[in-house]
Each structure stands twice: as structure tokens, then as C-alpha cells.
Amino acid sequence: MRREKGAMCTPVLQFTNCRILRGRKLLREDLWVRGGRILDPERLFFEERLVADEQRDCGGCILAPGFIDVQINGGFGVDFSQATEDVGSGVALVARRLLPHGVTSFCPTLVTSPPEVYHKEEGVGWDACLRYLCHVLPQIPVKSGGPHGAGVLGVHLEGPFISREKRGAHPEAHLRSFEANAFHDVLATYGPLDNVRIVTLAPELGRSHEVIQALTARGICVSLGHSVANLRAAEEAVQSGATFITHLFNAMLPFHHRDPGIVGLLTSDRLPPGRHIFYGMISDGMHTNPAALRIAHRAHPQGLVLVTDAVPALGLGNGRHTLGQQEVEVDGLTAYVAGTKTLSGSIAPMDVCIRHFLQATGFPGGEHWECGQGPTHRKFTAGDEDSKQADGLEPRVTGTEATAPKRRAFTPYEPWPGACGIAGLGRLQCRVGPGGCVSAPRPAAGTGEAQGDPGLWG
């Protein structure tokens, strides 16, 4: 069928010979896309009387929503916690380099830093301003993704309101607690929160519940982490509005049968009705034992969100690198705070984490892809169901051409506009196509990455 004169000239692209992630299953279907938006093929054929302008044979690859990384500290030499004259160009570089790994959106993460790194404090002299050159948060706005790079969902602030005992790689000198003014202390530390999407804090800190309520009222997700909180304190934090756990099992009290701590939230019966708890896990083969991955997933599969917690050394190899105010040493597949054996983030990209998760859990179907698509496809923020789409991290579907009732949110298993990623389970050789889709040829059996253990990286 031909287009009528004057009709929209945006070409229709049809992906064929692909497997589509839908309802936790990989189904062999075709997918139609126009201008980065998924089309209803029946409406395209019967109402618009059009066919595809171009067909692309995916060679049996998986076609899935793009991966979402809600905890990434930098990569490829870019440190999000380092104040420079042009933070934006560094974020853009990382966004561009993430696409070949199937990541189509992410939350740049800042580790514990002095207040003048986040923003310019009142009364701070020019010497301090010159030392930090420019301030980070105002330079990382929310930005849509596309062929130019992955989208920025907002900043994840990890610290400085965390436990000293469980600070991990965070510099102790810059840790803070909530003083008498509580939320005012947060604003004094971070400055304006316009570009902030997630804040990680320790719920056992005094007045933390006031802060959690104030943050969630502004549509900011509160995540619990770097904490010595017991289960009761964690449950009270969720009742106040917290909805996420930062890198489960790491930097928190270990599970104990009489008080499971934050880990116990996965099966707690004291969460508010309708409240969903999600938890990040670093599935890089170093941070979390495969048995722990299986335990968490089997206890609460709907809440698991894979994160990389990648550091600026991602993609650079062995040597010394920075992470905010600290120096990090990379040795093989592990990053440590220099001179210690304290783990300092990961150097594994998201596609590697998903492969390792698949290997560790043994799931043959589509569930492992869901875990790499972040919490944005699922209920993530506090509040009633109708407000979550507007105030949370869920993708807006306004203008989508797929058949959907008004206000419908796409499920974790359905493709959604502008976030398609095609990836094989072996070596990824990716390219960016129309609408920001990431595609890769089906890998040969047994292929792996050029570096590292083939069992992990391939």
C-alpha cells in the first residue's frame, strides 16, 4: 500500500525474525516502530492502510525494552562526583558509551561529597569555588535518550546521610547526620533538588522519617542503604515513604534469623497496603554470591532491579582511578579503595550483569531481562496508584501509537516508546538504529568478551 500525498513521511520500520519480551516470556513476533514509537500493526494496516517502509531481520535476537541503570557512578574515565567546568560533556560521553551495552536510560550517581561539590553554598568564598570549578547538580538535567546516547532520568544521591559503620567506599570525613532542622539540612547539603530522582540514606539516623516524607512529597524516591538499621526501623522508613533498597546485602547488616535487618523487607508483612518495595543488586560476580542472588529473587522476584554501581574505571582496565574524593585501584574484575580491600563499586556493564544473573539463576525465559529494566516500568514511588505515573519514575506513554487505554502504564514486560534494545546473550556488537534502538547480531554459541572469565563475561 502506498502513502497518500500529504501523509506523515516518517518511515515505518518492521523488525522481523525476533523474540519479544512479553508477559515474562520470549515470543516470536514482529515489531513495528515509527519515529521511535511502537505501533499497533492492526491499526497501521486496517486504519492507516500502510505497510512497513523498511524491514530488518534481527536474526533471532531478543527485542526487549532498553536496560535502565539507576546506580552508576561514572564510567570511561568520567567521574560524576568530580566537579569540573563541563560536567555535562562527561555525562554525554557516558550516555553515548552505554548504548552499546543496551542501556537506554540511567541515573548518574554521586557518592558522598562535600556540599560545595553538589552546589554553591552561601558564604563560600571564591577560593572554594575555584577549587571545585563548578558545581555538579545544576549541570545534570533530566534528558531524553536517542541515537545520541542514553537518557538521563535524574540524579541518584548516595550519601552523605549514611551510617559510618557501613559507609563502604564513602569518605568518612564528609558523612553527615540530620540535625534539628532535618530537611533543611538536606537542602543545605544538596542545594535545589530539581534534578534529583533518588536519595539513598540510612533510616536509623535521627529525624530520617521527616526527611523521607519531605523527599517523597517532592516525587523523589528514597532508597535505604549503607545502614545498620534493624527490620523495625526499615519497616518504619517504608511506612514513611521509602520504596527502594540500595545494593541489597552490601553495606548493611547481614541477615539474622531473629532480626533480618533491611533484608527482611523482601518478605515483611508490615508494609502499607499497596506499597511495593524494590531492591537493587550488583550481579557482577564479585559483590553478590550466586546463592544470594537466587535467595533474593525467589523471595521477592517482582522487586529485583539489577544495577551496575559502575565506577569511573568502567571500560579502562587495571590501574588507579578516582571515585569522588577517593582513589580506587582496579585489579582484574575488582575495584577497591586504594590501599584497602574495601570494594568500591563495579567495573561490569549492565549486559554483563544480566548475563551473570542468568547464569546464576538458571532462568531460560525472559525474567532476567525484566530485572535489567530498572524499576521505572514498575511501581517505584510512594503515593496512590494514579499519582505514581506523574510523580514517579515510570515512563509516560502520552502520544504512543500502541493500543492502550488512557493513563495506562506499560508493564515491565512490554516494549515502550523509545526504549527498545536488541541484545544477544553472548558478545554484543551493537549499533544504534532509528529511534535510539540498540541492535546486535545473534552471537555464536560460546562466544565471550575479549577480557575476563568467559563464564562471567560471555
Coordinates of C-alpha atoms in Angstrom, one line a residue:
M1 CA 0.0 0.0 0.0
R2 CA 1.2 3.5 -0.8
R3 CA 1.0 6.6 1.4
E4 CA -1.4 9.3 0.4
K5 CA 0.0 12.6 -0.6
G6 CA 0.5 14.8 2.4
A7 CA 0.6 11.9 4.8
M8 CA 3.2 11.7 7.5
C9 CA 6.5 10.9 5.8
T10 CA 8.1 9.3 8.9
P11 CA 9.1 5.8 7.7
V12 CA 7.7 2.7 9.4
L13 CA 10.3 0.2 10.5
Q14 CA 9.4 -3.5 10.9
F15 CA 11.7 -5.8 12.9
T16 CA 11.3 -9.4 11.8
N17 CA 12.6 -12.7 13.0
C18 CA 12.9 -11.5 16.6
R19 CA 11.9 -12.7 20.0
I20 CA 9.8 -10.2 22.0
L21 CA 9.7 -10.0 25.8
R22 CA 6.1 -10.1 26.8
G23 CA 4.4 -11.5 29.9
R24 CA 7.7 -12.9 31.2
K25 CA 8.0 -15.0 28.0
L26 CA 10.1 -14.6 24.9
L27 CA 7.7 -14.8 21.9
R28 CA 8.5 -14.9 18.3
E29 CA 6.7 -11.8 16.9
D30 CA 7.4 -8.8 14.6
L31 CA 7.6 -5.3 15.9
W32 CA 6.6 -2.1 14.1
V33 CA 8.2 1.3 15.0
R34 CA 7.7 4.8 13.7
G35 CA 9.7 7.8 14.9
G36 CA 10.9 5.8 17.9
R37 CA 7.3 4.8 18.9
I38 CA 5.9 1.3 18.9
L39 CA 2.9 0.8 16.6
D40 CA -0.2 -1.3 16.7
P41 CA 0.1 -3.3 13.4
E42 CA -3.6 -3.9 13.1
R43 CA -4.3 -0.1 13.3
L44 CA -1.4 0.5 10.9
F45 CA -2.8 -1.9 8.3
F46 CA -6.5 -1.5 8.6
E47 CA -6.9 2.2 9.6
E48 CA -3.9 3.8 8.0
R49 CA -3.6 1.2 5.2
L50 CA 0.1 1.2 5.4
V51 CA 2.9 -1.4 5.4
A52 CA 6.5 -1.1 6.6
D53 CA 8.9 1.1 4.6
E54 CA 11.8 -1.0 5.8
Q55 CA 12.3 -4.4 7.2
R56 CA 15.2 -5.5 9.4
D57 CA 15.9 -9.2 10.1
C58 CA 17.0 -9.5 13.7
G59 CA 18.4 -12.9 13.1
G60 CA 16.6 -14.5 16.1
C61 CA 17.9 -11.9 18.6
I62 CA 15.9 -10.8 21.6
L63 CA 14.0 -7.5 21.2
A64 CA 13.4 -6.0 24.7
P65 CA 13.0 -2.7 26.5
G66 CA 16.3 -0.9 26.9
F67 CA 18.1 -1.5 30.2
I68 CA 17.8 1.1 32.9
D69 CA 20.7 1.6 35.4
V70 CA 19.6 3.5 38.5
Q71 CA 23.0 3.4 40.1
I72 CA 26.1 4.2 38.1
N73 CA 28.9 6.4 39.5
G74 CA 30.5 7.1 36.1
G75 CA 32.5 5.3 33.5
F76 CA 35.0 5.5 30.7
G77 CA 37.1 8.0 32.7
V78 CA 34.2 10.2 33.7
D79 CA 33.5 10.7 37.5
F80 CA 30.1 12.1 38.2
S81 CA 31.2 13.1 41.7
Q82 CA 34.1 15.3 40.4
A83 CA 33.2 18.9 40.0
T84 CA 34.5 20.2 36.6
E85 CA 33.9 23.1 34.3
D86 CA 31.8 20.9 32.0
V87 CA 30.1 18.1 33.8
G88 CA 27.5 17.9 31.0
S89 CA 30.0 16.7 28.4
G90 CA 31.2 13.9 30.7
V91 CA 27.6 12.8 31.3
A92 CA 27.0 12.9 27.5
L93 CA 30.1 10.7 26.9
V94 CA 28.9 8.1 29.4
A95 CA 25.4 8.2 27.9
R96 CA 26.9 7.6 24.4
R97 CA 29.1 4.7 25.6
L98 CA 26.3 3.0 27.5
L99 CA 24.2 2.4 24.4
P100 CA 26.3 -0.5 23.1
H101 CA 25.6 -2.3 26.3
G102 CA 21.9 -2.0 25.8
V103 CA 21.4 0.8 28.4
T104 CA 18.9 3.4 27.2
S105 CA 18.4 5.4 30.4
F106 CA 20.3 5.9 33.7
C107 CA 20.6 7.8 36.9
P108 CA 24.0 9.4 37.3
T109 CA 25.0 8.7 40.9
L110 CA 27.0 10.9 43.2
V111 CA 28.8 9.4 46.2
T112 CA 29.3 11.2 49.5
S113 CA 31.0 14.5 48.7
P114 CA 31.4 18.0 50.3
P115 CA 28.4 20.3 50.0
E116 CA 30.3 22.6 47.6
V117 CA 30.6 19.7 45.1
Y118 CA 26.8 19.4 44.9
H119 CA 26.1 23.2 44.8
K120 CA 27.5 26.6 45.8
E121 CA 27.0 27.2 49.4
E122 CA 26.1 30.7 50.7
G123 CA 29.1 32.3 52.2
V124 CA 31.6 30.1 50.5
G125 CA 34.5 32.1 49.2
W126 CA 35.8 32.2 45.7
D127 CA 38.8 30.1 46.7
A128 CA 36.5 27.2 47.3
C129 CA 34.6 27.9 44.1
L130 CA 37.8 27.9 42.1
R131 CA 38.9 24.7 43.8
Y132 CA 35.7 22.9 42.7
L133 CA 35.4 25.0 39.5
C134 CA 31.7 24.3 39.0
H135 CA 29.0 22.5 40.9
V136 CA 27.7 19.2 39.8
L137 CA 23.9 19.0 40.3
P138 CA 22.8 22.0 38.2
Q139 CA 24.8 20.5 35.3
I140 CA 22.9 17.2 35.1
P141 CA 19.4 17.9 34.0
V142 CA 16.9 15.2 33.0
K143 CA 17.3 14.5 29.4
S144 CA 15.6 12.2 26.8
G145 CA 17.6 9.5 25.2
G146 CA 18.1 8.7 21.5
P147 CA 20.7 7.9 18.9
H148 CA 23.0 10.4 20.7
G149 CA 23.0 8.4 23.9
A150 CA 21.1 7.0 26.8
G151 CA 18.5 9.3 28.6
V152 CA 19.2 10.8 32.0
L153 CA 16.3 10.0 34.4
G154 CA 17.7 12.2 37.2
V155 CA 20.5 12.1 39.7
H156 CA 20.9 9.5 42.4
L157 CA 22.4 10.9 45.5
E158 CA 24.1 8.1 47.5
G159 CA 25.1 9.7 50.8
P160 CA 26.3 11.6 52.8
F161 CA 23.4 10.8 55.1
I162 CA 24.5 7.2 55.8
S163 CA 26.0 5.0 58.5
R164 CA 29.6 5.4 59.5
E165 CA 29.9 1.7 60.3
K166 CA 28.5 0.8 56.8
R167 CA 30.0 3.6 54.8
G168 CA 31.9 1.2 52.5
A169 CA 33.9 3.3 50.0
H170 CA 32.3 6.6 51.1
P171 CA 34.8 9.0 52.7
E172 CA 34.1 9.2 56.4
A173 CA 35.2 12.9 56.7
H174 CA 32.2 14.0 54.6
L175 CA 29.4 11.9 56.2
R176 CA 26.5 13.9 57.8
S177 CA 23.5 13.3 60.0
F178 CA 20.2 15.1 60.2
E179 CA 20.3 18.0 62.7
A180 CA 17.4 19.8 64.4
N181 CA 16.2 21.3 61.1
A182 CA 16.1 17.9 59.3
F183 CA 15.0 18.6 55.8
H184 CA 16.7 22.0 55.8
D185 CA 20.0 20.1 56.4
V186 CA 19.3 18.2 53.2
L187 CA 18.8 21.3 51.2
A188 CA 21.9 22.9 52.8
T189 CA 23.9 19.9 51.7
Y190 CA 22.5 19.3 48.2
G191 CA 21.0 22.7 47.2
P192 CA 18.0 22.7 44.9
L193 CA 16.6 19.2 44.2
D194 CA 15.2 19.9 40.7
N195 CA 17.5 17.3 39.0
V196 CA 17.4 14.7 41.8
R197 CA 15.4 11.5 41.4
I198 CA 16.8 9.1 44.1
V199 CA 18.3 9.7 47.5
T200 CA 20.0 6.9 49.5
L201 CA 20.0 7.3 53.2
A202 CA 20.3 5.3 56.4
P203 CA 16.9 5.1 58.1
E204 CA 18.3 4.8 61.6
L205 CA 19.6 8.3 61.6
G206 CA 17.6 10.7 63.8
R207 CA 14.8 12.6 62.1
S208 CA 15.1 10.5 59.0
H209 CA 11.4 9.9 58.8
E210 CA 10.8 13.7 58.4
V211 CA 13.3 13.7 55.6
I212 CA 11.8 10.7 53.9
Q213 CA 8.3 12.2 54.0
A214 CA 9.6 15.5 52.6
L215 CA 11.5 13.9 49.8
T216 CA 8.7 11.6 48.7
A217 CA 6.3 14.5 48.8
R218 CA 8.5 16.1 46.1
G219 CA 8.4 13.0 44.0
I220 CA 11.9 11.8 44.9
C221 CA 12.4 8.1 45.5
V222 CA 14.0 7.3 48.9
S223 CA 16.3 4.3 49.0
L224 CA 17.6 2.6 52.1
G225 CA 21.2 1.7 52.2
H226 CA 24.7 2.0 53.8
S227 CA 22.9 1.3 57.1
V228 CA 22.8 -0.6 60.3
A229 CA 19.1 -0.4 60.6
N230 CA 17.1 -3.3 62.1
L231 CA 14.0 -4.6 60.4
R232 CA 11.6 -2.4 62.5
A233 CA 13.5 0.7 61.6
A234 CA 13.4 -0.3 57.9
E235 CA 9.7 -1.0 58.0
E236 CA 9.0 2.4 59.6
A237 CA 11.0 4.0 56.8
V238 CA 8.9 2.3 54.2
Q239 CA 5.8 3.4 56.1
S240 CA 7.1 6.9 55.8
G241 CA 7.5 6.5 52.0
A242 CA 10.8 4.7 51.2
T243 CA 10.4 2.3 48.3
F244 CA 13.9 1.1 47.4
I245 CA 16.9 -0.7 48.8
T246 CA 20.4 0.3 47.6
H247 CA 22.5 -2.8 46.6
L248 CA 20.9 -5.4 48.8
F249 CA 23.3 -7.4 51.1
N250 CA 26.1 -4.9 50.6
A251 CA 26.8 -2.2 53.2
M252 CA 24.0 -3.3 55.6
L253 CA 23.6 -5.7 58.5
P254 CA 23.8 -9.3 57.4
F255 CA 20.6 -11.4 57.6
H256 CA 20.0 -12.8 61.0
H257 CA 17.1 -15.2 61.8
R258 CA 15.9 -13.1 64.8
D259 CA 16.3 -9.7 63.1
P260 CA 16.9 -9.9 59.4
G261 CA 17.5 -6.1 59.1
I262 CA 16.8 -4.3 55.8
V263 CA 16.9 -7.7 54.0
G264 CA 13.8 -8.6 55.8
L265 CA 11.8 -6.1 53.9
L266 CA 11.6 -8.5 51.0
T267 CA 9.1 -10.7 52.9
S268 CA 7.8 -8.2 55.5
D269 CA 4.1 -8.3 56.3
R270 CA 4.2 -4.8 57.8
L271 CA 4.4 -2.8 54.6
P272 CA 1.5 -0.4 53.9
P273 CA -1.2 -1.9 51.7
G274 CA -0.4 -1.4 48.0
R275 CA 3.2 -0.4 48.8
H276 CA 5.9 -2.2 46.7
I277 CA 9.5 -2.5 47.8
F278 CA 12.2 -2.8 45.2
Y279 CA 15.8 -3.6 45.7
G280 CA 19.0 -3.1 43.7
M281 CA 21.5 -5.9 43.4
I282 CA 25.0 -5.9 41.8
S283 CA 25.2 -9.0 39.8
D284 CA 28.9 -8.6 38.7
G285 CA 30.2 -11.9 40.1
M286 CA 32.1 -10.0 42.9
H287 CA 29.6 -8.2 45.1
T288 CA 26.9 -10.9 45.5
N289 CA 27.3 -14.7 45.6
P290 CA 25.1 -16.5 43.1
A291 CA 23.3 -18.2 46.0
A292 CA 22.4 -14.8 47.4
L293 CA 21.1 -13.7 44.0
R294 CA 18.9 -16.8 44.0
I295 CA 17.6 -16.3 47.5
A296 CA 16.6 -12.7 46.9
H297 CA 15.0 -13.4 43.6
R298 CA 13.0 -16.4 44.9
A299 CA 11.9 -14.4 47.9
H300 CA 10.7 -11.3 46.0
P301 CA 11.1 -11.7 42.2
Q302 CA 8.9 -8.7 41.3
G303 CA 11.2 -6.3 43.3
L304 CA 14.6 -7.2 42.0
V305 CA 16.4 -4.5 40.0
L306 CA 19.9 -5.1 38.6
V307 CA 22.3 -2.2 39.0
T308 CA 25.9 -1.9 38.0
D309 CA 27.2 0.5 40.6
A310 CA 29.9 1.1 38.0
V311 CA 32.8 3.4 38.8
P312 CA 34.7 5.8 36.5
A313 CA 37.1 2.9 35.8
L314 CA 34.4 1.1 33.8
G315 CA 36.0 0.4 30.4
L316 CA 39.5 1.5 31.4
G317 CA 41.2 -1.6 32.8
N318 CA 43.7 -2.0 35.7
G319 CA 45.3 0.9 37.4
R320 CA 44.4 3.8 39.8
H321 CA 41.3 5.9 39.2
T322 CA 39.0 8.2 41.1
L323 CA 35.6 7.9 42.8
G324 CA 34.7 11.2 44.1
Q325 CA 37.1 12.2 46.9
Q326 CA 38.8 8.8 47.0
E327 CA 41.3 6.9 44.9
V328 CA 40.2 3.5 43.5
E329 CA 42.5 0.7 42.4
V330 CA 41.3 -1.8 39.8
D331 CA 42.8 -5.3 39.8
G332 CA 41.2 -7.7 37.2
L333 CA 37.5 -7.6 37.7
T334 CA 37.5 -5.9 41.1
A335 CA 37.7 -2.3 42.2
Y336 CA 39.0 -1.5 45.7
V337 CA 39.5 1.7 47.7
A338 CA 43.2 2.2 47.1
G339 CA 45.4 0.6 49.7
T340 CA 42.5 -1.4 51.2
K341 CA 40.4 -4.5 50.4
T342 CA 37.1 -2.5 50.6
L343 CA 35.1 -3.0 47.4
S344 CA 34.5 0.3 45.6
G345 CA 31.7 -0.2 43.1
S346 CA 31.9 -2.4 40.0
I347 CA 33.5 -2.4 36.6
A348 CA 30.9 -4.6 34.9
P349 CA 28.5 -3.1 32.4
M350 CA 24.8 -3.9 32.6
D351 CA 24.8 -6.5 29.8
V352 CA 27.5 -8.4 31.8
C353 CA 25.4 -8.2 35.0
I354 CA 22.4 -9.6 33.2
R355 CA 24.4 -12.5 31.7
H356 CA 25.8 -13.3 35.2
F357 CA 22.3 -13.1 36.7
L358 CA 21.0 -15.5 34.0
Q359 CA 23.9 -17.9 34.7
A360 CA 23.5 -17.7 38.5
T361 CA 19.7 -18.2 38.5
G362 CA 19.3 -20.5 35.5
F363 CA 16.2 -18.8 34.2
P364 CA 15.8 -19.8 30.5
G365 CA 13.0 -17.3 29.7
G366 CA 12.5 -13.6 29.9
E367 CA 12.6 -12.9 33.6
H368 CA 16.2 -11.9 33.7
W369 CA 15.5 -9.1 31.2
E370 CA 12.9 -7.6 33.5
C371 CA 15.5 -7.2 36.2
G372 CA 17.7 -5.2 34.0
Q373 CA 15.0 -2.8 33.0
G374 CA 15.0 -1.0 36.3
P375 CA 12.1 0.0 38.5
T376 CA 10.8 2.6 36.0
H377 CA 8.4 0.0 34.4
R378 CA 7.1 -0.9 37.8
K379 CA 5.6 1.0 40.8
F380 CA 8.5 2.8 42.3
T381 CA 7.4 5.9 44.2
A382 CA 5.2 6.5 47.2
G383 CA 1.6 7.6 46.9
D384 CA -1.6 6.4 45.3
E385 CA -1.6 4.4 42.1
D386 CA -2.9 7.3 40.0
S387 CA -0.2 9.7 41.1
K388 CA 2.7 7.4 40.6
Q389 CA 2.8 7.7 36.9
A390 CA 3.0 11.5 37.2
D391 CA 5.4 11.8 40.2
G392 CA 7.5 8.6 39.9
L393 CA 10.0 7.2 37.5
E394 CA 7.5 5.4 35.3
P395 CA 7.7 6.3 31.6
R396 CA 5.0 8.5 30.2
V397 CA 3.1 7.0 27.4
T398 CA 1.5 10.2 26.1
G399 CA 1.4 10.0 22.3
T400 CA 2.1 6.4 22.0
E401 CA 0.6 4.7 19.0
A402 CA 0.1 1.4 20.6
T403 CA -3.4 0.5 21.5
A404 CA -3.8 1.3 25.2
P405 CA -6.5 2.8 27.4
K406 CA -5.9 6.3 28.8
R407 CA -3.5 6.5 31.7
R408 CA -2.3 3.0 31.2
A409 CA 1.3 2.4 32.3
F410 CA 3.3 -0.1 30.3
T411 CA 4.2 -3.3 32.3
P412 CA 7.8 -4.3 33.0
Y413 CA 7.5 -6.9 30.2
E414 CA 6.1 -4.8 27.4
P415 CA 8.2 -2.7 25.0
W416 CA 7.6 1.0 25.4
P417 CA 8.2 4.0 23.2
G418 CA 11.8 5.0 22.6
A419 CA 13.4 2.3 24.8
C420 CA 14.0 -0.7 22.6
G421 CA 17.1 -2.7 23.0
I422 CA 18.1 -5.8 21.0
A423 CA 20.8 -7.9 22.7
G424 CA 22.2 -11.4 22.4
L425 CA 23.4 -13.4 25.4
G426 CA 27.0 -13.6 24.2
R427 CA 29.3 -10.9 22.9
L428 CA 27.5 -7.7 22.0
Q429 CA 28.4 -6.0 18.8
C430 CA 25.9 -3.2 18.8
R431 CA 24.8 -0.3 16.6
V432 CA 22.4 2.5 17.1
G433 CA 19.4 2.5 14.8
P434 CA 16.4 4.7 14.2
G435 CA 14.6 5.9 17.3
G436 CA 17.6 5.2 19.5
C437 CA 17.1 1.4 19.2
V438 CA 20.2 -0.7 20.1
S439 CA 20.7 -3.7 17.9
A440 CA 23.1 -6.6 17.9
P441 CA 23.5 -9.7 15.8
R442 CA 22.8 -13.1 17.4
P443 CA 26.1 -14.3 18.9
A444 CA 27.7 -17.6 18.1
A445 CA 27.4 -20.2 20.8
G446 CA 30.1 -20.0 23.4
T447 CA 31.4 -16.6 22.5
G448 CA 32.5 -14.2 25.2
E449 CA 34.1 -10.9 25.7
A450 CA 37.7 -10.3 25.0
Q451 CA 38.7 -10.0 28.6
G452 CA 37.8 -11.8 31.8
D453 CA 36.3 -15.2 32.6
P454 CA 34.2 -16.4 29.7
G455 CA 31.7 -17.9 32.2
L456 CA 31.0 -14.4 33.5
W457 CA 31.6 -12.1 30.5
G458 CA 30.1 -14.4 27.9

